[in-house]
Coordinates of C-alpha atoms and ligand atoms in Angstrom, one line a residue:
M27 CA 30.1 12.5 -17.9
A28 CA 26.7 11.1 -17.3
K29 CA 26.7 7.5 -16.0
K30 CA 24.8 5.0 -18.2
F31 CA 22.5 2.4 -16.6
H32 CA 20.3 -0.4 -17.9
T33 CA 17.4 0.7 -15.6
V34 CA 16.8 3.6 -13.3
I35 CA 14.1 3.3 -10.6
V36 CA 12.7 6.6 -9.3
G37 CA 11.6 6.1 -5.7
G38 CA 13.1 3.9 -3.0
G39 CA 9.9 2.7 -1.3
C40 CA 9.0 -1.0 -1.0
L41 CA 7.8 -1.0 -4.7
G42 CA 10.9 0.7 -6.1
I43 CA 13.2 -1.6 -4.0
A44 CA 11.4 -4.7 -5.1
S45 CA 11.6 -3.6 -8.7
A46 CA 15.3 -2.9 -8.5
L47 CA 16.0 -6.3 -6.8
S48 CA 14.0 -8.3 -9.4
I49 CA 15.6 -6.5 -12.4
A50 CA 19.1 -6.7 -11.0
R51 CA 18.6 -10.4 -10.4
K52 CA 17.5 -11.0 -13.9
I53 CA 20.4 -9.1 -15.3
K54 CA 22.8 -11.1 -13.2
K55 CA 21.2 -14.3 -14.3
N56 CA 21.7 -13.3 -17.9
G57 CA 25.4 -12.7 -17.2
G58 CA 25.2 -8.9 -16.9
D59 CA 26.2 -6.5 -14.2
P60 CA 23.6 -5.9 -11.4
S61 CA 25.1 -2.5 -10.6
S62 CA 23.7 -1.3 -14.0
V63 CA 20.4 -0.9 -12.0
C64 CA 20.2 2.4 -10.2
L65 CA 17.7 3.1 -7.4
V66 CA 17.3 6.8 -6.8
E67 CA 15.6 8.0 -3.6
K68 CA 15.3 11.6 -2.6
M69 CA 15.1 10.9 1.2
V70 CA 16.3 7.5 2.6
L71 CA 15.3 4.0 1.5
G72 CA 11.8 3.3 2.8
G73 CA 11.4 6.8 4.1
G74 CA 8.2 7.6 2.2
L75 CA 4.9 5.8 2.7
T76 CA 6.9 2.6 3.3
A77 CA 7.9 4.0 6.7
R78 CA 4.2 4.1 7.7
H79 CA 2.6 0.7 6.9
S80 CA 1.3 -1.8 9.4
G81 CA 3.2 -4.8 8.0
I82 CA 0.0 -6.7 7.1
V83 CA -0.2 -9.1 4.2
R84 CA -3.9 -10.0 3.6
V85 CA -5.0 -11.6 0.4
A86 CA -8.8 -11.4 0.5
N87 CA -9.8 -8.6 -1.8
A88 CA -13.1 -8.0 -3.6
D89 CA -11.2 -7.0 -6.8
S90 CA -10.4 -10.4 -8.2
D91 CA -7.4 -9.2 -10.3
A92 CA -5.9 -7.7 -7.1
A93 CA -6.7 -10.9 -5.1
Q94 CA -4.8 -13.0 -7.6
L95 CA -1.8 -10.8 -7.4
A96 CA -2.0 -10.7 -3.6
K97 CA -2.1 -14.5 -3.4
I98 CA 1.0 -14.8 -5.6
S99 CA 2.7 -12.1 -3.5
S100 CA 1.8 -13.7 -0.2
D101 CA 3.3 -17.0 -1.3
M102 CA 6.4 -15.0 -2.3
W103 CA 6.7 -13.3 1.1
L104 CA 6.9 -16.8 2.7
N105 CA 9.9 -17.5 0.5
I106 CA 11.4 -14.0 0.7
E107 CA 14.7 -15.2 2.0
N108 CA 15.4 -17.0 -1.3
I109 CA 13.9 -14.3 -3.5
W110 CA 15.6 -11.2 -2.0
D111 CA 18.5 -12.9 -0.2
A112 CA 17.4 -11.3 3.1
E113 CA 16.1 -12.8 6.4
L114 CA 12.6 -11.8 7.4
E115 CA 10.2 -13.7 9.7
A116 CA 6.4 -13.5 9.4
D117 CA 3.9 -13.8 12.3
R118 CA 1.3 -16.2 11.1
H119 CA -1.8 -15.6 13.3
G120 CA -4.3 -15.0 10.5
A121 CA -7.0 -12.3 10.5
I122 CA -10.6 -12.1 11.7
W123 CA -13.0 -9.9 9.9
I124 CA -15.9 -8.6 12.0
A125 CA -19.2 -7.0 10.7
K126 CA -22.7 -6.4 12.0
K127 CA -25.0 -9.4 11.2
N128 CA -27.7 -8.8 8.6
E129 CA -31.2 -10.2 8.8
N130 CA -30.0 -13.6 7.5
N131 CA -27.3 -13.8 10.2
G132 CA -24.5 -13.1 7.8
N133 CA -23.0 -10.5 5.5
T134 CA -24.2 -10.4 1.9
K135 CA -21.0 -8.9 0.5
W136 CA -18.7 -11.2 2.4
D137 CA -20.7 -14.4 1.7
L138 CA -20.3 -13.6 -1.9
L139 CA -16.6 -12.8 -1.4
E140 CA -16.2 -16.2 0.3
Q141 CA -17.5 -18.0 -2.8
Q142 CA -15.4 -15.8 -5.2
L143 CA -12.2 -16.4 -3.2
K144 CA -12.8 -20.2 -3.0
S145 CA -12.4 -20.4 -6.8
S146 CA -9.0 -18.6 -6.5
N147 CA -7.8 -21.0 -3.7
I148 CA -7.8 -18.2 -1.1
R149 CA -8.9 -19.3 2.3
F150 CA -11.6 -16.9 3.7
N151 CA -14.5 -18.6 5.6
S152 CA -17.5 -17.5 7.6
I153 CA -17.1 -18.8 11.2
S154 CA -19.4 -19.0 14.2
Y155 CA -19.3 -16.8 17.3
D156 CA -17.9 -19.7 19.3
K157 CA -15.1 -20.3 16.8
A158 CA -14.3 -16.5 16.8
R159 CA -14.2 -16.5 20.6
D160 CA -11.8 -19.4 20.4
L161 CA -9.4 -17.7 18.0
L162 CA -9.4 -14.3 19.8
P163 CA -7.8 -13.5 23.1
G164 CA -10.4 -13.1 26.0
F165 CA -9.9 -9.4 26.3
I166 CA -11.3 -8.7 22.9
N167 CA -15.1 -7.9 23.0
I168 CA -17.3 -9.5 20.5
S169 CA -21.0 -10.0 20.4
Q170 CA -23.7 -12.4 19.1
G171 CA -25.0 -9.6 16.9
E172 CA -21.8 -9.6 14.9
T173 CA -20.7 -11.9 12.1
F174 CA -17.1 -13.3 11.7
Y175 CA -14.9 -14.4 8.8
H176 CA -11.5 -16.0 9.2
E177 CA -8.6 -15.5 6.8
P178 CA -6.1 -18.0 8.3
D179 CA -3.2 -17.2 5.9
A180 CA -2.9 -13.5 6.7
L181 CA 0.7 -12.5 7.7
Q182 CA 2.1 -9.8 9.9
Y183 CA 5.6 -8.3 9.7
D184 CA 7.4 -5.9 11.9
P185 CA 7.9 -2.8 9.7
A186 CA 11.3 -2.0 11.3
E187 CA 12.5 -5.5 10.4
V188 CA 11.1 -5.1 6.9
R189 CA 13.1 -1.9 6.4
R190 CA 16.3 -3.6 7.7
A191 CA 15.7 -6.6 5.4
L192 CA 15.2 -4.2 2.4
Y193 CA 18.5 -2.4 3.1
E194 CA 20.2 -5.8 3.4
A195 CA 18.8 -7.1 0.2
V196 CA 19.8 -3.9 -1.7
R197 CA 23.3 -4.2 -0.3
R198 CA 23.7 -7.8 -1.2
S199 CA 22.3 -7.3 -4.7
Q200 CA 25.0 -4.8 -5.8
I201 CA 22.4 -2.4 -7.1
T202 CA 23.7 1.2 -7.4
L203 CA 21.9 3.1 -4.7
E204 CA 21.6 6.9 -4.8
E205 CA 20.0 8.0 -1.5
K206 CA 19.3 11.6 -0.7
T207 CA 19.2 12.3 -4.4
E208 CA 16.2 13.9 -5.9
V209 CA 15.0 13.4 -9.5
L210 CA 14.5 16.9 -10.8
S211 CA 13.8 16.6 -14.5
F212 CA 14.3 14.5 -17.6
R213 CA 15.8 14.9 -21.1
R214 CA 14.1 13.1 -24.0
S215 CA 15.5 11.7 -27.2
S216 CA 13.9 12.4 -30.6
S217 CA 12.0 9.1 -30.3
G218 CA 10.3 10.4 -27.1
K219 CA 12.2 8.2 -24.7
L220 CA 13.5 9.6 -21.4
T221 CA 17.2 9.0 -21.9
E222 CA 18.6 11.3 -19.2
I223 CA 17.5 11.9 -15.7
V224 CA 18.7 15.1 -14.0
T225 CA 19.0 14.6 -10.3
S226 CA 20.1 16.9 -7.4
K227 CA 23.6 15.3 -7.6
N228 CA 24.2 14.1 -11.2
V229 CA 22.8 13.2 -14.6
L230 CA 22.0 9.5 -15.1
K231 CA 21.5 8.0 -18.6
C232 CA 19.4 4.9 -18.9
D233 CA 17.5 2.5 -21.3
H234 CA 14.5 2.0 -19.0
I235 CA 12.8 4.0 -16.2
I236 CA 10.5 2.6 -13.5
N237 CA 8.3 5.2 -11.9
A238 CA 7.9 4.0 -8.3
A239 CA 7.6 7.4 -6.7
G240 CA 4.0 6.7 -5.5
A241 CA 2.2 9.9 -4.4
W242 CA 5.0 12.0 -5.6
S243 CA 4.6 10.8 -9.2
P244 CA 2.2 13.5 -10.4
A245 CA 4.7 16.3 -9.6
I246 CA 7.7 14.5 -11.0
F247 CA 6.1 13.4 -14.3
A248 CA 4.1 16.6 -14.9
K249 CA 7.6 17.9 -16.1
V250 CA 7.3 15.7 -19.2
G251 CA 3.6 16.4 -19.7
L252 CA 2.1 13.3 -18.1
S253 CA -0.9 13.6 -15.9
I254 CA -0.7 10.8 -13.3
P255 CA -4.0 10.6 -11.4
V256 CA -2.8 9.9 -7.9
S257 CA -3.9 11.9 -4.8
V258 CA -3.5 11.5 -1.1
E259 CA -6.0 10.5 1.6
P260 CA -4.9 11.3 5.1
V261 CA -5.0 8.6 7.8
Y262 CA -4.1 8.5 11.5
V263 CA -2.3 5.8 13.3
V264 CA -2.3 5.3 17.1
N265 CA -0.4 2.7 19.2
W266 CA -1.8 2.0 22.6
L267 CA 0.4 0.6 25.3
T268 CA -1.0 -2.4 27.1
S269 CA 0.2 -4.5 30.1
L270 CA 3.3 -6.5 29.4
A271 CA 1.6 -9.4 31.3
E272 CA -0.4 -9.8 28.1
K273 CA 2.6 -9.6 25.8
K274 CA 2.7 -13.4 25.2
V275 CA -0.8 -13.5 24.0
T276 CA -0.8 -13.8 20.2
M277 CA -3.6 -12.0 18.4
P278 CA -4.9 -12.3 14.8
I279 CA -5.2 -9.1 12.8
I280 CA -8.7 -7.7 13.5
A281 CA -10.4 -6.1 10.5
D282 CA -13.2 -4.4 12.4
Y283 CA -15.9 -3.1 10.0
V284 CA -18.3 -2.4 12.9
N285 CA -16.0 0.3 14.1
R286 CA -14.1 0.8 10.9
A287 CA -10.7 0.1 12.2
Y288 CA -7.8 -2.3 11.8
F289 CA -6.0 -3.6 14.8
R290 CA -2.8 -5.7 15.2
S291 CA -0.5 -6.4 18.1
W292 CA 2.6 -4.3 17.7
R293 CA 6.1 -4.6 19.1
D294 CA 6.2 -5.0 22.9
G295 CA 2.6 -5.1 24.2
E296 CA 1.1 -2.4 22.0
I297 CA -2.2 -2.4 20.1
H298 CA -1.7 -0.7 16.7
M299 CA -4.8 0.8 15.0
H300 CA -5.8 2.9 12.1
Q301 CA -8.9 3.4 10.0
P302 CA -9.3 1.9 6.5
R303 CA -9.3 3.8 3.3
K304 CA -12.6 5.2 2.2
R305 CA -14.0 3.2 -0.7
A306 CA -17.1 5.0 -2.1
V307 CA -16.5 6.7 -5.5
Q308 CA -18.1 9.9 -4.1
E309 CA -15.6 10.0 -1.3
T310 CA -12.6 9.2 -3.5
S311 CA -13.5 11.8 -6.0
T312 CA -14.0 14.3 -3.3
A313 CA -10.5 13.6 -2.0
F314 CA -9.2 14.6 -5.4
A315 CA -11.4 17.6 -5.6
E316 CA -10.9 18.9 -2.1
N317 CA -7.2 18.5 -2.2
P318 CA -5.8 21.5 -4.1
L319 CA -2.4 20.2 -2.8
A320 CA -2.9 16.9 -4.6
V321 CA 0.3 17.4 -6.5
L322 CA 2.3 18.4 -3.4
G323 CA 0.1 16.4 -0.9
A324 CA 2.7 13.8 -0.2
D325 CA 5.4 16.3 0.7
F326 CA 2.9 18.4 2.7
I327 CA 1.8 15.5 4.9
N328 CA 5.2 14.0 5.1
D329 CA 6.6 17.2 6.6
P330 CA 7.4 16.5 10.3
S331 CA 5.3 19.5 11.4
N332 CA 2.2 17.9 9.9
Q333 CA 2.4 14.4 11.3
A334 CA 1.1 15.1 14.8
I335 CA -2.2 13.7 15.9
G336 CA -4.7 16.2 17.3
Y337 CA -6.7 15.8 20.6
S338 CA -10.0 15.1 19.0
Q339 CA -8.6 12.4 16.6
N340 CA -7.1 10.7 19.6
R341 CA -10.4 10.7 21.4
V342 CA -12.2 9.1 18.5
Y343 CA -9.6 6.3 18.3
E344 CA -9.7 5.9 22.1
D345 CA -13.5 5.3 22.0
I346 CA -13.2 2.8 19.2
A347 CA -10.3 0.9 20.9
K348 CA -12.2 0.8 24.2
Q349 CA -15.2 -0.8 22.6
R350 CA -13.2 -3.6 21.1
F351 CA -10.6 -4.2 23.8
G352 CA -11.9 -5.0 27.3
N353 CA -8.4 -4.6 28.7
I354 CA -8.3 -0.9 27.8
K355 CA -9.9 0.8 30.8
Q356 CA -7.6 3.8 30.8
T357 CA -5.7 4.5 27.6
I358 CA -2.0 4.8 27.6
F359 CA -0.9 6.6 24.4
S360 CA 2.4 5.2 23.2
S361 CA 2.8 6.8 19.8
G362 CA 0.9 8.0 16.8
Y363 CA 1.2 9.8 13.5
R364 CA -0.7 11.2 10.6
S365 CA 0.1 9.7 7.2
F366 CA -1.7 9.1 4.0
F367 CA -2.9 6.5 1.5
D368 CA -2.0 7.2 -2.1
I369 CA -5.2 6.8 -4.1
T370 CA -6.2 6.6 -7.7
P371 CA -9.7 7.5 -9.0
D372 CA -10.8 3.8 -9.1
L373 CA -8.6 2.7 -6.2
R374 CA -6.7 0.3 -8.5
F375 CA -3.0 0.2 -9.1
I376 CA -1.2 1.9 -12.0
L377 CA 1.1 -0.7 -13.5
G378 CA 3.0 -1.3 -16.7
P379 CA 4.3 0.7 -19.7
D380 CA 3.2 4.3 -20.2
P381 CA 1.4 4.7 -23.6
K382 CA 3.0 8.0 -24.3
I383 CA 6.7 7.5 -23.2
P384 CA 8.2 4.3 -24.8
N385 CA 10.7 3.5 -22.0
L386 CA 8.7 4.4 -18.9
I387 CA 7.0 1.8 -16.8
H388 CA 4.8 2.6 -13.8
C389 CA 4.7 0.8 -10.5
L390 CA 2.3 2.6 -8.2
G391 CA 0.3 1.5 -5.3
S392 CA -3.1 2.5 -4.4
G393 CA -3.3 2.6 -0.7
Q394 CA -2.3 -1.0 0.2
A395 CA 0.9 -1.9 -1.8
F396 CA 3.4 -3.2 0.8
K397 CA 1.9 -6.7 0.5
Y398 CA 2.3 -6.7 -3.3
A399 CA 5.9 -5.7 -3.3
P400 CA 7.6 -9.0 -4.2
A401 CA 5.1 -9.7 -7.0
F402 CA 5.2 -6.2 -8.4
G403 CA 9.0 -6.3 -8.4
E404 CA 8.9 -9.5 -10.5
M405 CA 6.2 -7.9 -12.7
M406 CA 8.4 -4.9 -13.5
S407 CA 11.2 -7.3 -14.4
E408 CA 8.8 -9.1 -16.8
F409 CA 7.8 -5.7 -18.3
V410 CA 11.4 -4.8 -18.9
F411 CA 12.4 -8.2 -20.3
E412 CA 10.4 -10.9 -22.0
G413 CA 6.9 -10.7 -20.3
G414 CA 5.2 -13.4 -18.4
K415 CA 2.3 -14.3 -16.2
L416 CA 2.6 -11.4 -13.8
S417 CA 3.0 -8.7 -16.5
D418 CA -0.1 -10.3 -18.2
L419 CA -2.0 -9.7 -15.0
G420 CA -0.5 -6.2 -14.7
K421 CA -2.0 -5.2 -18.0
N422 CA -5.4 -5.0 -16.3
F423 CA -4.0 -2.0 -14.3
S424 CA -2.6 0.1 -17.2
I425 CA -2.7 3.9 -16.8
D426 CA -4.4 3.9 -20.2
R427 CA -7.8 3.4 -18.6
F428 CA -7.9 6.9 -17.2
N429 CA -8.9 8.4 -20.6
S430 CA -10.9 11.7 -20.9
D431 CA -14.3 9.9 -20.7
F432 CA -13.3 8.1 -17.5
M433 CA -12.0 11.3 -15.9
E434 CA -15.0 13.4 -17.0
N435 CA -17.4 10.9 -15.3
F436 CA -15.1 10.7 -12.3
W437 CA -15.3 14.5 -11.7
K438 CA -19.0 14.5 -12.2
R439 CA -19.3 12.3 -9.1
V440 CA -17.7 14.9 -6.8
S441 CA -21.0 16.6 -6.1
G442 CA -23.2 15.8 -9.1
A443 CA -23.1 17.4 -12.5
E444 CA -25.7 20.0 -11.4
Y445 CA -23.1 21.7 -9.2
S446 CA -20.2 21.7 -11.6
L447 CA -18.5 25.0 -12.5
E448 CA -19.6 24.3 -16.1
T449 CA -23.3 24.3 -15.2
E450 CA -23.0 27.2 -12.9
G451 CA -21.2 29.1 -15.6
A452 CA -23.9 28.3 -18.1
S453 CA -26.6 29.7 -15.7
L454 CA -24.9 33.1 -15.2
Ligands
FAD14 C1 -1.2 3.8 8.2 C2 -0.9 3.0 7.0 C3 -0.9 1.6 7.2 C4 -0.6 0.8 6.1 N1 -0.6 -0.6 6.3 C5 -0.4 -1.4 5.2 C6 -0.4 -2.8 5.4 O1 -0.5 -3.3 6.5 N2 -0.2 -3.6 4.3 C7 0.0 -3.1 3.0 O2 0.2 -3.8 2.1 N3 0.1 -1.7 2.9 C8 -0.1 -0.9 3.9 N4 -0.1 0.5 3.7 C9 0.3 1.0 2.4 C10 1.7 1.0 2.1 O3 2.4 1.7 3.1 C11 2.0 1.7 0.8 O4 1.1 1.2 -0.2 C12 3.4 1.4 0.3 O5 4.4 1.7 1.3 C13 3.7 2.2 -0.9 O6 5.1 2.0 -1.3 P1 5.7 2.8 -2.6 O7 7.0 2.2 -2.8 O8 4.7 2.8 -3.7 O9 5.7 4.3 -2.1 P2 6.7 5.1 -1.1 O10 7.1 4.2 0.0 O11 6.0 6.4 -0.7 O12 7.9 5.4 -2.0 C14 8.0 6.4 -2.9 C15 9.4 7.0 -2.8 O13 9.6 8.0 -3.8 C16 10.5 8.9 -3.3 N5 10.5 10.1 -4.1 C17 9.6 11.1 -4.2 N6 10.0 12.0 -5.0 C18 11.2 11.7 -5.5 C19 12.1 12.3 -6.4 N7 11.8 13.5 -7.0 N8 13.3 11.7 -6.6 C20 13.6 10.5 -6.0 N9 12.7 9.9 -5.1 C21 11.6 10.5 -4.9 C22 9.9 9.2 -1.9 O14 10.9 9.8 -1.0 C23 9.5 7.8 -1.5 O15 10.5 7.2 -0.7 C24 -0.3 1.3 4.8 C25 -0.3 2.7 4.7 C26 -0.5 3.5 5.8 C27 -0.5 5.0 5.6

């Protein structure tokens, strides 16, 4: 007979785990059984995109809704031991943002961001060359032609430690964990609710479903007629080995917008780097259009045979790293991989109830979601139960916004309406 759960969470990445933990905690607080929350993961916990993040929690964000959520989440990370009942230590060396100076010796966008963030109590300040020199180890090259901003509260975690802590938290919470169990399809009641989940191992009945399957969501929920606009944008990561004599040097995260790369110190004497997500609407829409595998993209890139880094990509990263790091004369490749960011058409999250399926709630990232995990977990619990401040903020990210007008305009941006199939067809 099918097992009956209060809530089933599809996807055991950081967002699915955080959702399961928050909902189970709420159920327990109300005198219920935390094992009535079931977390279903087709691979192993944290084996999707969550196995690939850089462990960085930065709050400064040009999108003020996202910045507010990131601030709440960052404060929660510092108290994670109490929230998740799992030990996890943060490195607190802050972040330095670097850009080319404009004619006014600053950066127009970031000066504005500084003002905007001040009103949200987020520390992000323009600093002088001398101050930046003080905050950065001597082997990092900076120049007077660059401008610097300091985000002192940025945190860094060791992703391997995060994964251990997540497992520990799930074990202690008494959540029902179904690893290596793939959600295959759903059965709906006459009211339209998804009441049964057919997996590769069993059938699960439930009252609520959280979709935390990230880039896999479009394929899973297409089976119930939903179109979830998520695609994948490939990204490469390289870790360079440096001298262990420098191991004790602490280093802020470097958000290098001159070379378009993020750097952080990594494990034992490594410099970890990857390039940021593309942000222009044109590029985002192209990623959707050029990726005929959008639906299968996550599985495709996640396949072990597709994760290797090519020679030319390595050389590009080597050139960038050598420009910023004076101590890299000869590169020593330690490890690297290809992964992806999950992206939505407007690069904002998809959060909250689905307008078409009454008991389905979405919890999807958009590229940078690790840092939001504790806050999104609580938000999902609020959506399932009585609501609150986080679910109110989450309403700004409803999937409802991707209506047909939005999507039509989005597609027109791929290469301009004049090149669309529709126009070409009309000219035949
Ligand atoms: C190079 C890189 C660096 C990054 N650095 C940072 C960073 O420093 N800070 C930050 O905040 N973010 C960072 N990110 C982003 C972060 O990794 C992701 O936003 C986050 O891990 C997404 O988590 P998730 O739970 O939404 O998705 P995932 O971890 O992908 O979880 C989705 C899960 O669903 C499972 N699933 C799929 N299909 C099914 C099915 N049919 N049945 C059951 N389960 C299924 C998958 O196996 C997967 O485990 C980085 C990403 C990359 C690629």
